[in-house]
Coordinates of C-alpha atoms and ligand atoms in Angstrom, one line a residue:
X1 CA 0.0 -0.1 0.3
X2 CA 1.8 3.3 -1.0
X3 CA 1.9 5.9 1.9
X4 CA -0.9 8.3 2.2
X5 CA 0.1 12.3 1.8
X6 CA 0.3 13.2 5.4
X7 CA -2.2 16.2 4.7
X8 CA -1.2 18.7 7.7
X9 CA -2.8 22.6 6.6
X10 CA -2.1 23.3 10.5
X11 CA -0.3 20.3 12.3
X12 CA 3.0 20.2 12.6
X13 CA 5.1 18.3 9.5
X14 CA 5.4 14.1 9.8
X15 CA 9.3 13.9 8.3
X16 CA 11.9 10.7 7.9
X17 CA 10.6 7.4 9.7
X18 CA 7.6 7.1 11.8
X19 CA 7.8 7.1 15.9
X20 CA 10.8 4.6 17.5
X21 CA 8.2 4.5 21.0
X22 CA 5.7 1.9 21.2
X23 CA 2.9 0.6 19.0
X24 CA -0.5 0.5 19.9
X25 CA -2.9 -1.7 18.3
X26 CA -5.6 0.7 17.6
X27 CA -5.7 4.7 18.3
X28 CA -9.0 6.5 18.4
X29 CA -9.9 9.8 17.3
X30 CA -12.5 11.6 19.5
X31 CA -13.7 10.9 23.2
X32 CA -17.8 11.2 22.1
X33 CA -20.0 8.0 22.5
X34 CA -19.0 5.8 19.8
X35 CA -15.0 6.8 20.5
X36 CA -16.2 5.9 23.7
X37 CA -18.4 2.8 23.4
X38 CA -15.6 1.2 20.0
X39 CA -13.2 1.5 23.2
X40 CA -14.4 -0.8 25.5
X41 CA -15.4 -3.0 22.5
X42 CA -12.6 -3.2 22.0
X43 CA -10.9 -3.6 25.6
X44 CA -13.0 -6.5 25.7
X45 CA -10.8 -8.2 23.3
X46 CA -7.6 -6.8 24.6
X47 CA -6.6 -5.0 22.7
X48 CA -5.1 -1.7 23.1
X49 CA -6.8 1.2 22.5
X50 CA -5.5 4.8 23.4
X51 CA -8.3 7.7 23.1
X52 CA -7.2 10.9 21.7
X53 CA -10.2 13.8 22.5
X54 CA -9.1 16.9 22.0
X55 CA -11.0 18.8 24.5
X56 CA -10.0 18.9 28.2
X57 CA -13.7 18.6 29.0
X58 CA -16.6 17.8 28.0
X59 CA -18.0 21.4 27.0
X60 CA -21.4 20.9 24.6
X61 CA -24.5 20.8 27.3
X62 CA -26.7 18.3 27.4
X63 CA -26.7 16.9 23.4
X64 CA -29.1 14.2 22.4
X65 CA -31.6 13.6 24.5
X66 CA -32.2 10.1 24.1
X67 CA -32.0 6.9 22.6
X68 CA -33.7 4.6 20.9
X69 CA -34.4 0.7 21.4
X70 CA -31.5 -1.1 18.8
X71 CA -29.5 1.4 21.3
X72 CA -31.0 -0.1 24.7
X73 CA -31.2 -3.2 23.3
X74 CA -27.1 -2.9 22.7
X75 CA -26.1 -1.2 26.1
X76 CA -27.8 -5.0 27.2
X77 CA -26.9 -6.6 25.3
X78 CA -23.6 -5.7 27.2
X79 CA -24.9 -6.1 31.0
X80 CA -25.1 -1.8 30.9
X81 CA -28.8 -1.4 31.2
X82 CA -28.6 -1.7 35.4
X83 CA -26.5 1.7 34.8
X84 CA -27.9 3.3 32.9
X85 CA -32.0 2.5 33.2
X86 CA -31.7 4.4 37.1
X87 CA -30.8 7.5 35.6
X88 CA -33.4 8.6 32.5
X89 CA -36.9 7.7 31.8
X90 CA -38.5 5.1 29.6
X91 CA -41.1 6.2 27.1
X92 CA -43.0 4.1 25.5
X93 CA -43.5 6.3 22.7
X94 CA -42.6 6.9 18.8
X95 CA -41.4 10.2 17.1
X96 CA -41.1 11.1 13.9
X97 CA -41.3 14.4 11.8
X98 CA -42.9 15.4 16.1
X99 CA -45.5 13.2 16.0
X100 CA -45.6 11.2 19.5
X101 CA -46.8 8.0 19.2
X102 CA -47.0 5.2 21.0
X103 CA -44.7 2.6 20.6
X104 CA -46.3 -0.9 18.9
X105 CA -47.5 -3.0 21.6
X106 CA -46.4 -5.9 20.8
X107 CA -42.9 -4.3 18.2
X108 CA -40.3 -7.1 18.6
X109 CA -38.0 -6.1 21.7
X110 CA -37.9 -7.0 25.7
X111 CA -37.1 -3.1 25.6
X112 CA -40.0 -1.3 24.4
X113 CA -39.4 2.4 24.5
X114 CA -37.4 5.9 23.6
X115 CA -35.3 5.9 26.5
X116 CA -35.1 9.6 28.4
X117 CA -30.9 10.0 28.9
X118 CA -28.5 13.2 28.5
X119 CA -26.2 12.4 25.9
X120 CA -23.7 14.0 28.7
X121 CA -24.7 11.3 30.9
X122 CA -24.6 9.0 28.7
X123 CA -20.6 10.0 27.8
X124 CA -19.7 10.1 31.6
X125 CA -21.2 6.8 31.8
X126 CA -19.0 5.3 28.4
X127 CA -16.5 6.8 29.7
X128 CA -16.5 5.1 32.9
X129 CA -16.9 1.4 31.1
X130 CA -13.5 2.7 28.8
X131 CA -11.4 3.3 31.2
X132 CA -13.0 0.5 33.8
X133 CA -11.5 -1.9 31.1
X134 CA -8.4 -1.2 30.2
X135 CA -8.6 2.4 27.8
X136 CA -5.8 5.1 27.3
X137 CA -7.9 8.2 27.8
X138 CA -5.8 11.2 26.9
X139 CA -7.8 14.8 27.3
X140 CA -6.5 18.1 25.5
X141 CA -4.9 15.6 22.6
X142 CA -6.6 16.6 19.2
X143 CA -5.0 13.9 16.2
X144 CA -3.5 17.1 13.6
X145 CA -2.3 14.8 11.4
X146 CA -1.8 11.1 9.5
X147 CA 0.0 9.1 7.4
X148 CA -0.6 5.8 7.4
X149 CA 2.1 2.5 5.1
X150 CA 1.5 -1.3 5.4
X151 CA 2.3 -2.1 9.0
X152 CA 0.4 0.9 11.1
X153 CA -0.6 4.8 11.3
X154 CA 1.3 7.3 12.2
X155 CA -0.6 9.6 14.3
X156 CA 0.5 13.3 15.1
X157 CA -1.1 15.5 17.5
X158 CA -1.4 20.0 18.2
X159 CA 1.2 19.8 20.5
X160 CA 3.2 18.0 17.8
X161 CA 3.9 14.8 20.3
X162 CA 3.5 11.6 17.5
X163 CA 2.2 7.6 18.7
X164 CA 2.1 5.0 15.7
X165 CA -0.8 2.2 15.9
X166 CA -1.8 -0.8 14.0
X167 CA -5.0 1.4 13.5
X168 CA -6.6 4.0 13.0
X169 CA -10.2 4.9 13.6
X170 CA -11.4 8.8 13.3
X171 CA -14.8 9.1 15.8
X172 CA -14.1 12.9 15.5
X173 CA -17.3 13.9 14.9
X174 CA -19.3 15.6 12.0
X175 CA -16.5 17.5 10.8
X176 CA -14.1 15.1 11.1
X177 CA -10.4 16.1 10.8
X178 CA -9.3 11.8 9.6
X179 CA -11.6 12.2 6.5
X180 CA -10.8 15.5 6.2
X181 CA -7.2 14.2 6.3
X182 CA -7.9 10.6 4.2
X183 CA -9.6 13.1 1.5
X184 CA -12.8 11.0 1.8
X185 CA -15.5 12.4 0.0
X186 CA -18.7 13.7 2.4
X187 CA -21.5 14.3 -0.4
X188 CA -24.9 14.9 -0.2
X189 CA -26.9 18.3 0.8
X190 CA -25.5 21.4 2.3
X191 CA -27.6 22.9 4.9
X192 CA -30.1 25.3 3.5
X193 CA -32.5 25.7 7.4
X194 CA -30.9 26.9 10.2
X195 CA -32.1 26.8 13.9
X196 CA -30.7 28.7 17.0
X197 CA -30.1 26.2 20.0
X198 CA -29.4 26.8 23.7
X199 CA -29.0 25.1 26.8
X200 CA -29.7 28.4 29.3
X201 CA -31.6 29.9 32.1
X202 CA -34.9 31.5 32.0
X203 CA -36.7 34.7 34.4
X204 CA -40.0 32.8 33.3
X205 CA -41.8 29.7 35.0
X206 CA -41.9 26.4 33.0
X207 CA -46.0 26.7 32.3
X208 CA -45.3 30.4 30.9
X209 CA -42.6 29.3 28.6
X210 CA -44.9 26.1 27.2
X211 CA -47.5 27.5 26.8
X212 CA -46.1 30.3 24.4
X213 CA -44.6 27.2 22.7
X214 CA -47.9 26.0 21.7
X215 CA -49.0 28.1 20.5
X216 CA -46.4 30.0 18.3
X217 CA -46.8 26.3 17.4
X218 CA -49.9 26.1 15.8
X219 CA -49.1 28.2 12.9
X220 CA -45.0 27.5 13.0
X221 CA -43.4 24.8 13.0
X222 CA -39.8 25.0 15.2
X223 CA -40.3 26.5 18.0
X224 CA -38.6 24.6 21.1
X225 CA -38.4 24.7 24.7
X226 CA -38.4 22.5 27.7
X227 CA -36.7 22.0 30.2
X228 CA -33.7 20.4 31.3
X229 CA -35.1 18.9 35.0
X230 CA -31.3 20.2 36.1
X231 CA -31.9 24.4 35.9
X232 CA -31.4 25.0 32.3
X233 CA -33.9 25.1 29.2
X234 CA -32.8 23.4 25.8
X235 CA -35.0 26.3 23.7
X236 CA -34.5 25.5 20.0
X237 CA -35.8 28.5 17.7
X238 CA -35.6 29.5 14.1
X239 CA -31.9 31.8 12.8
X240 CA -32.7 34.5 10.6
X241 CA -31.3 32.8 7.6
X242 CA -28.0 30.8 6.9
X243 CA -24.8 32.4 9.0
X244 CA -21.8 32.3 7.1
X245 CA -19.7 29.9 9.2
X246 CA -22.1 27.6 10.8
X247 CA -18.9 26.4 13.3
X248 CA -19.3 30.0 14.7
X249 CA -21.7 29.4 17.4
X250 CA -24.1 32.2 18.0
X251 CA -24.3 34.5 20.8
X252 CA -27.3 34.7 23.6
X253 CA -28.3 38.5 22.2
X254 CA -29.3 36.7 18.7
X255 CA -30.9 33.4 20.6
X256 CA -33.6 36.0 22.6
X257 CA -33.6 38.5 19.2
X258 CA -34.7 35.6 17.3
X259 CA -36.6 34.2 20.3
X260 CA -38.2 37.5 20.1
X261 CA -39.1 37.0 16.9
X262 CA -40.4 34.5 16.7
X263 CA -42.6 34.1 20.3
X264 CA -42.7 37.8 21.0
X265 CA -41.0 37.2 24.4
X266 CA -37.2 35.6 24.7
X267 CA -38.1 34.5 28.4
X268 CA -35.9 36.0 30.0
X269 CA -32.7 33.4 29.2
X270 CA -29.7 34.2 30.3
X271 CA -26.6 32.6 31.6
X272 CA -26.2 30.2 28.3
X273 CA -23.9 27.0 29.0
X274 CA -24.5 25.7 24.8
X275 CA -25.4 27.9 22.2
X276 CA -24.8 26.4 18.9
X277 CA -26.5 26.0 15.6
X278 CA -27.9 22.7 13.5
X279 CA -28.9 23.1 10.0
X280 CA -29.8 20.1 7.6
X281 CA -26.7 19.9 6.2
X282 CA -27.0 16.0 5.1
X283 CA -23.6 13.9 3.9
X284 CA -22.6 10.4 4.1
X285 CA -18.0 9.3 3.8
X286 CA -18.0 7.9 0.5
X287 CA -16.2 5.5 2.1
X288 CA -15.7 4.1 5.9
X289 CA -12.0 2.2 5.1
X290 CA -8.9 3.8 3.9
X291 CA -6.3 1.2 4.0
X292 CA -5.7 1.2 8.2
X293 CA -7.9 4.2 8.6
X294 CA -11.7 4.0 9.1
X295 CA -14.7 6.1 10.1
X296 CA -17.7 5.9 13.0
X297 CA -20.5 7.9 13.9
X298 CA -20.9 12.0 12.8
X299 CA -17.7 11.0 11.2
X300 CA -19.2 8.8 8.8
X301 CA -22.8 10.6 8.3
X302 CA -24.3 13.9 9.3
X303 CA -28.1 14.9 9.6
X304 CA -30.7 16.8 11.4
X305 CA -31.3 15.8 15.1
X306 CA -34.7 15.3 14.3
X307 CA -36.3 12.0 14.7
X308 CA -33.1 11.8 16.8
X309 CA -31.0 9.3 15.5
X310 CA -27.4 10.5 15.5
X311 CA -26.5 8.8 18.7
X312 CA -28.3 5.3 17.8
X313 CA -26.2 5.5 14.4
X314 CA -22.3 5.8 16.2
X315 CA -23.0 3.7 19.0
X316 CA -24.3 1.0 16.1
X317 CA -21.4 1.6 14.1
X318 CA -19.1 0.8 16.9
X319 CA -20.9 -2.3 18.0
X320 CA -20.3 -3.3 13.9
X321 CA -16.7 -2.4 13.7
X322 CA -15.0 -2.8 17.8
X323 CA -15.0 -7.2 16.9
X324 CA -14.5 -6.9 13.8
X325 CA -11.7 -4.2 14.3
X326 CA -10.3 -7.4 17.3
X327 CA -10.0 -10.3 14.9
X328 CA -7.8 -8.3 12.7
X329 CA -5.1 -7.6 15.1
X330 CA -5.6 -10.3 17.2
X331 CA -5.2 -11.8 14.0
X332 CA -8.1 -14.9 13.2
X333 CA -10.2 -12.4 10.5
X334 CA -11.8 -14.1 7.4
X335 CA -10.2 -11.7 4.4
X336 CA -12.7 -9.6 4.5
X337 CA -14.4 -9.5 8.1
X338 CA -13.3 -6.1 7.8
X339 CA -15.0 -4.6 4.8
X340 CA -18.1 -6.3 6.2
X341 CA -18.2 -3.3 8.6
X342 CA -18.7 -0.5 5.6
X343 CA -20.4 -3.0 3.5
X344 CA -23.0 -3.0 6.6
X345 CA -23.4 0.5 8.6
X346 CA -23.3 2.5 5.2
X347 CA -26.4 1.8 3.9
X348 CA -28.3 1.7 7.7
X349 CA -27.2 5.5 7.8
X350 CA -28.4 5.9 4.5
X351 CA -31.8 5.1 4.9
X352 CA -31.8 7.0 8.4
X353 CA -30.3 9.3 6.1
X354 CA -33.2 9.3 3.8
X355 CA -35.5 9.1 6.6
X356 CA -34.5 12.6 8.2
X357 CA -34.7 14.1 4.9
X358 CA -38.3 13.1 5.2
X359 CA -39.4 14.1 8.6
X360 CA -37.1 17.1 8.5
X361 CA -39.9 17.6 5.0
X362 CA -42.5 17.4 6.4
X363 CA -41.9 20.1 9.1
X364 CA -41.6 22.5 6.4
X365 CA -43.4 26.1 7.0
X366 CA -45.5 25.8 3.8
X367 CA -48.9 24.8 2.4
X368 CA -48.0 21.9 0.3
X369 CA -45.7 20.2 3.5
X370 CA -48.2 21.4 5.8
X371 CA -50.8 19.4 3.9
X372 CA -49.1 16.2 3.7
X373 CA -47.8 16.7 7.4
X374 CA -51.7 16.0 8.0
X375 CA -51.8 13.3 5.8
X376 CA -48.8 11.6 7.5
X377 CA -50.6 12.7 10.6
X378 CA -53.7 10.2 9.5
X379 CA -51.9 7.7 7.9
X380 CA -49.8 7.4 11.4
X381 CA -52.7 6.8 13.3
X382 CA -53.4 3.1 11.1
X383 CA -51.6 0.9 12.6
X384 CA -49.1 -0.4 10.0
X385 CA -47.7 2.8 9.4
X386 CA -47.2 3.5 12.8
X387 CA -45.2 -0.8 13.4
X388 CA -43.3 0.0 10.0
X389 CA -42.4 4.5 11.2
X390 CA -41.7 2.8 14.9
X391 CA -39.4 0.1 13.9
X392 CA -37.4 2.2 11.1
X393 CA -36.5 5.2 14.0
X394 CA -36.2 2.6 16.3
X395 CA -33.4 0.7 14.6
X396 CA -34.9 -2.5 15.5
X397 CA -35.6 -3.7 11.5
X398 CA -31.9 -3.0 10.9
X399 CA -31.5 -5.9 8.8
X400 CA -27.9 -7.2 7.0
X401 CA -27.6 -9.2 3.7
X402 CA -25.6 -11.7 4.6
X403 CA -26.9 -13.4 1.8
X404 CA -29.9 -14.9 2.6
X405 CA -30.8 -18.5 4.0
X406 CA -33.3 -18.2 7.1
X407 CA -35.6 -15.9 7.9
X408 CA -33.7 -14.7 11.4
X409 CA -30.3 -14.5 9.0
X410 CA -29.1 -11.0 9.0
X411 CA -31.4 -9.7 12.1
X412 CA -31.1 -8.7 14.7
X413 CA -32.4 -10.9 18.5
X414 CA -34.5 -10.0 21.3
X415 CA -33.7 -10.2 24.5
X416 CA -35.1 -13.5 23.9
X417 CA -36.1 -16.0 28.1
X418 CA -34.1 -18.9 28.1
X419 CA -34.9 -21.7 30.1
X420 CA -32.4 -20.4 32.1
X421 CA -31.8 -17.2 32.3
X422 CA -32.4 -15.1 28.8
X423 CA -30.4 -14.6 25.8
X424 CA -28.9 -11.0 26.4
X425 CA -27.0 -12.2 30.0
X426 CA -24.7 -14.8 27.4
X427 CA -23.3 -11.7 25.3
X428 CA -21.9 -9.5 28.0
X429 CA -17.8 -11.0 26.5
X430 CA -18.7 -9.8 23.4
X431 CA -17.9 -13.2 21.5
X432 CA -19.9 -15.1 19.2
X433 CA -22.5 -17.3 20.9
X434 CA -24.3 -20.2 19.1
X435 CA -27.2 -21.2 21.0
X436 CA -27.7 -24.4 20.3
X437 CA -32.0 -25.8 21.7
X438 CA -30.5 -29.2 19.5
X439 CA -27.9 -30.0 22.2
X440 CA -26.2 -32.1 18.8
X441 CA -24.1 -29.5 17.5
X442 CA -21.0 -27.9 18.4
X443 CA -18.1 -24.9 18.0
X444 CA -15.4 -26.5 19.3
X445 CA -12.8 -25.4 17.1
X446 CA -13.4 -22.3 17.7
X447 CA -14.0 -22.4 21.0
X448 CA -12.1 -19.4 21.4
X449 CA -13.5 -16.9 19.8
X450 CA -17.5 -18.6 20.2
X451 CA -19.7 -20.0 23.0
X452 CA -21.8 -22.7 22.9
X453 CA -24.6 -22.8 25.1
X454 CA -27.5 -25.4 25.3
X455 CA -30.2 -23.8 26.1
X456 CA -34.2 -23.6 25.1
X457 CA -36.2 -20.5 24.0
X458 CA -40.3 -20.8 23.9
X459 CA -39.4 -17.7 21.4
X460 CA -37.1 -19.3 19.5
X461 CA -38.9 -20.4 16.3
X462 CA -35.1 -22.5 14.7
X463 CA -33.6 -24.9 16.5
X464 CA -29.9 -23.1 16.5
X465 CA -28.4 -20.3 16.1
X466 CA -25.3 -18.5 15.4
X467 CA -24.9 -15.3 16.8
X468 CA -21.7 -12.6 15.5
X469 CA -20.6 -10.5 19.4
X470 CA -23.5 -7.8 18.4
X471 CA -25.9 -9.5 18.1
X472 CA -26.9 -10.1 14.0
X473 CA -27.6 -13.5 13.6
X474 CA -25.1 -15.3 11.3
X475 CA -26.8 -18.7 10.5
X476 CA -29.7 -20.6 12.1
X477 CA -30.9 -24.8 11.3
X478 CA -29.2 -28.0 12.9
X479 CA -27.0 -28.9 10.0
X480 CA -23.4 -29.3 10.8
X481 CA -21.7 -29.3 7.6
X482 CA -23.1 -25.0 7.3
X483 CA -22.9 -24.4 10.8
X484 CA -19.2 -24.6 10.6
X485 CA -19.1 -23.2 7.2
X486 CA -20.6 -19.9 9.3
X487 CA -18.6 -20.4 11.8
X488 CA -15.3 -20.9 9.5
X489 CA -17.8 -17.5 7.3
X490 CA -17.1 -15.0 9.9
X491 CA -15.2 -16.2 13.3
X492 CA -12.0 -17.8 11.3
X493 CA -10.5 -21.2 10.4
X494 CA -11.0 -24.2 13.1
X495 CA -8.2 -24.3 15.7
X496 CA -7.5 -26.9 17.4
Ligands
FAD501 C1 -29.3 19.6 19.4 C2 -28.5 17.7 19.2 C3 -29.9 17.4 20.1 C4 -29.7 15.7 19.2 N1 -30.3 15.0 19.8 C5 -30.4 13.5 19.4 C6 -31.2 12.7 19.8 O1 -31.9 12.8 20.3 N2 -30.7 11.3 19.7 C7 -29.8 10.7 18.9 O2 -29.2 9.7 18.7 N3 -28.5 11.7 18.2 C8 -29.3 12.7 18.4 N4 -28.4 14.1 18.3 C9 -26.6 13.7 17.3 C10 -25.9 13.5 17.8 O3 -25.7 13.7 19.5 C11 -24.5 12.8 17.3 O4 -25.0 11.8 17.0 C12 -23.4 12.6 18.1 O5 -23.0 13.3 19.5 C13 -23.3 11.2 17.2 O6 -21.5 11.2 18.3 P1 -20.1 11.2 17.7 O7 -18.8 10.2 19.0 O8 -19.7 10.2 16.4 O9 -19.1 12.4 17.7 P2 -19.6 13.1 18.6 O10 -20.2 13.4 19.5 O11 -19.3 14.8 18.1 O12 -18.3 13.4 19.8 C14 -16.6 14.0 18.4 C15 -15.4 14.0 19.4 O13 -14.4 13.9 18.5 C16 -13.7 14.8 19.8 N5 -13.0 16.0 18.2 C17 -13.5 16.0 17.4 N6 -12.2 16.1 16.2 C18 -10.8 15.7 17.2 C19 -9.3 15.4 16.4 N7 -9.0 16.4 15.9 N8 -9.2 15.3 18.2 C20 -9.3 14.4 18.7 N9 -10.3 14.3 19.0 C21 -11.3 15.3 18.3 C22 -14.7 16.0 19.5 O14 -14.3 16.8 20.8 C23 -15.4 14.8 19.9 O15 -15.6 15.4 21.3 C24 -28.5 15.2 18.6 C25 -27.6 16.1 18.2 C26 -27.4 17.6 18.8 C27 -27.0 18.7 18.3

């Protein structure tokens, strides 16, 4: 592989040979939710991980306010729900373009709720998890440059320091430096509308704020304000056009002015802890991998927060990628395993971008969009339409194209009740799992990578299933030869 050009516009030059220091298995650029969960997933497999986070402390307010069912399942698969659930609230609802509907009662999950938890809390818990498992998290360490060759990647830090690793993953957000340095295209549509976001204190009473928002939204969508439960309000208000530089946050005065223009009052907003701009830019990285460098989370896809799926996408990218990259590091990965990260996850992001575009269009204030909105509102009263949308937004409908076979192949399984315990109890260690109701099958040659559990479940419609560490089914049936082929396909050659 030729050495990738070091595109350093404002970072220090890399000259001469690469660093002589120790070589880390994986450097993760970005200590947001995606990078933190990825680090934890890699540590489950003993991979050395350094996370570089440019900020010395978190500066982004509450961030996302929740996650959908599949992300809750992902946390449950790793035994983390006991930490998360007490801190948040479970809402048995689905949201789509501002419509709020009860989730279908028979949604195929043991976790049928929208989980309300500020992203700041999610990040704190994921930080604890990554550190407990032995991640080397370096704050105040921004990635400034990179160069890759056949054996690894040399990363340059903003302070001139260098780090050598076998792999690098850019989890450094929508304005990803890693993506930019690689020159990976970020095709899509630029922002056409903008909202100002503030986490502020207000002097108006919460009921006054709520009443004003309800009144405005009778005729104009786009205004939102509500308490965050910690003395701050989250306020979102349409901006006065697009900012020339959208990376520059608005001022408190900008927010107050737009509130006055939209709601007739600024609610006495003061003491902001986070001011930001939200746009409807919608973009997808052309590639998720370039040699030894990969992209995940917002670094690979951005879309407006309507529908609230950005955090979900990043967490699920991390769980898809973690075990595959760990397999590469350990040396047992089948030749194309790592490439399945892009072939599986990029279409999922593409589909979310699509749904998000639809939601943004339904929120426009034009008569046509509003007519369409009324129609969609009526359609969502139909159980079948509500189910379709709930399955899409929750992430439960994700099914990777793994080449057919049994109807379960490609999808994930709910947390099945087993004769002893439950399915997700068996996935905590992040290994493959042969769930065998027959007691006649074997994964002996893969015992170092795959657990074999002889258990039964009234909820499982197959004699046996083989699950990957991310909980997706790669084989179902009772034919031992087919099983061996699936084990070799996903977990490499048998040993012993
Ligand atoms: C107002 C708002 C509401 C939202 N609501 C929801 C919601 O309800 N549900 C949902 O699912 N999503 C929501 N989202 C989206 C969600 O917040 C993002 O999708 C999520 O934060 C992406 O996580 P990430 O780890 O991929 O990237 P980020 O959270 O952006 O993390 C990237 C990290 O990389 C660091 N970094 C950047 N550059 C460098 C560098 N060069 N070197 C080292 N570190 C670097 C950054 O400091 C940051 O910590 C919302 C977003 C906004 C703005």
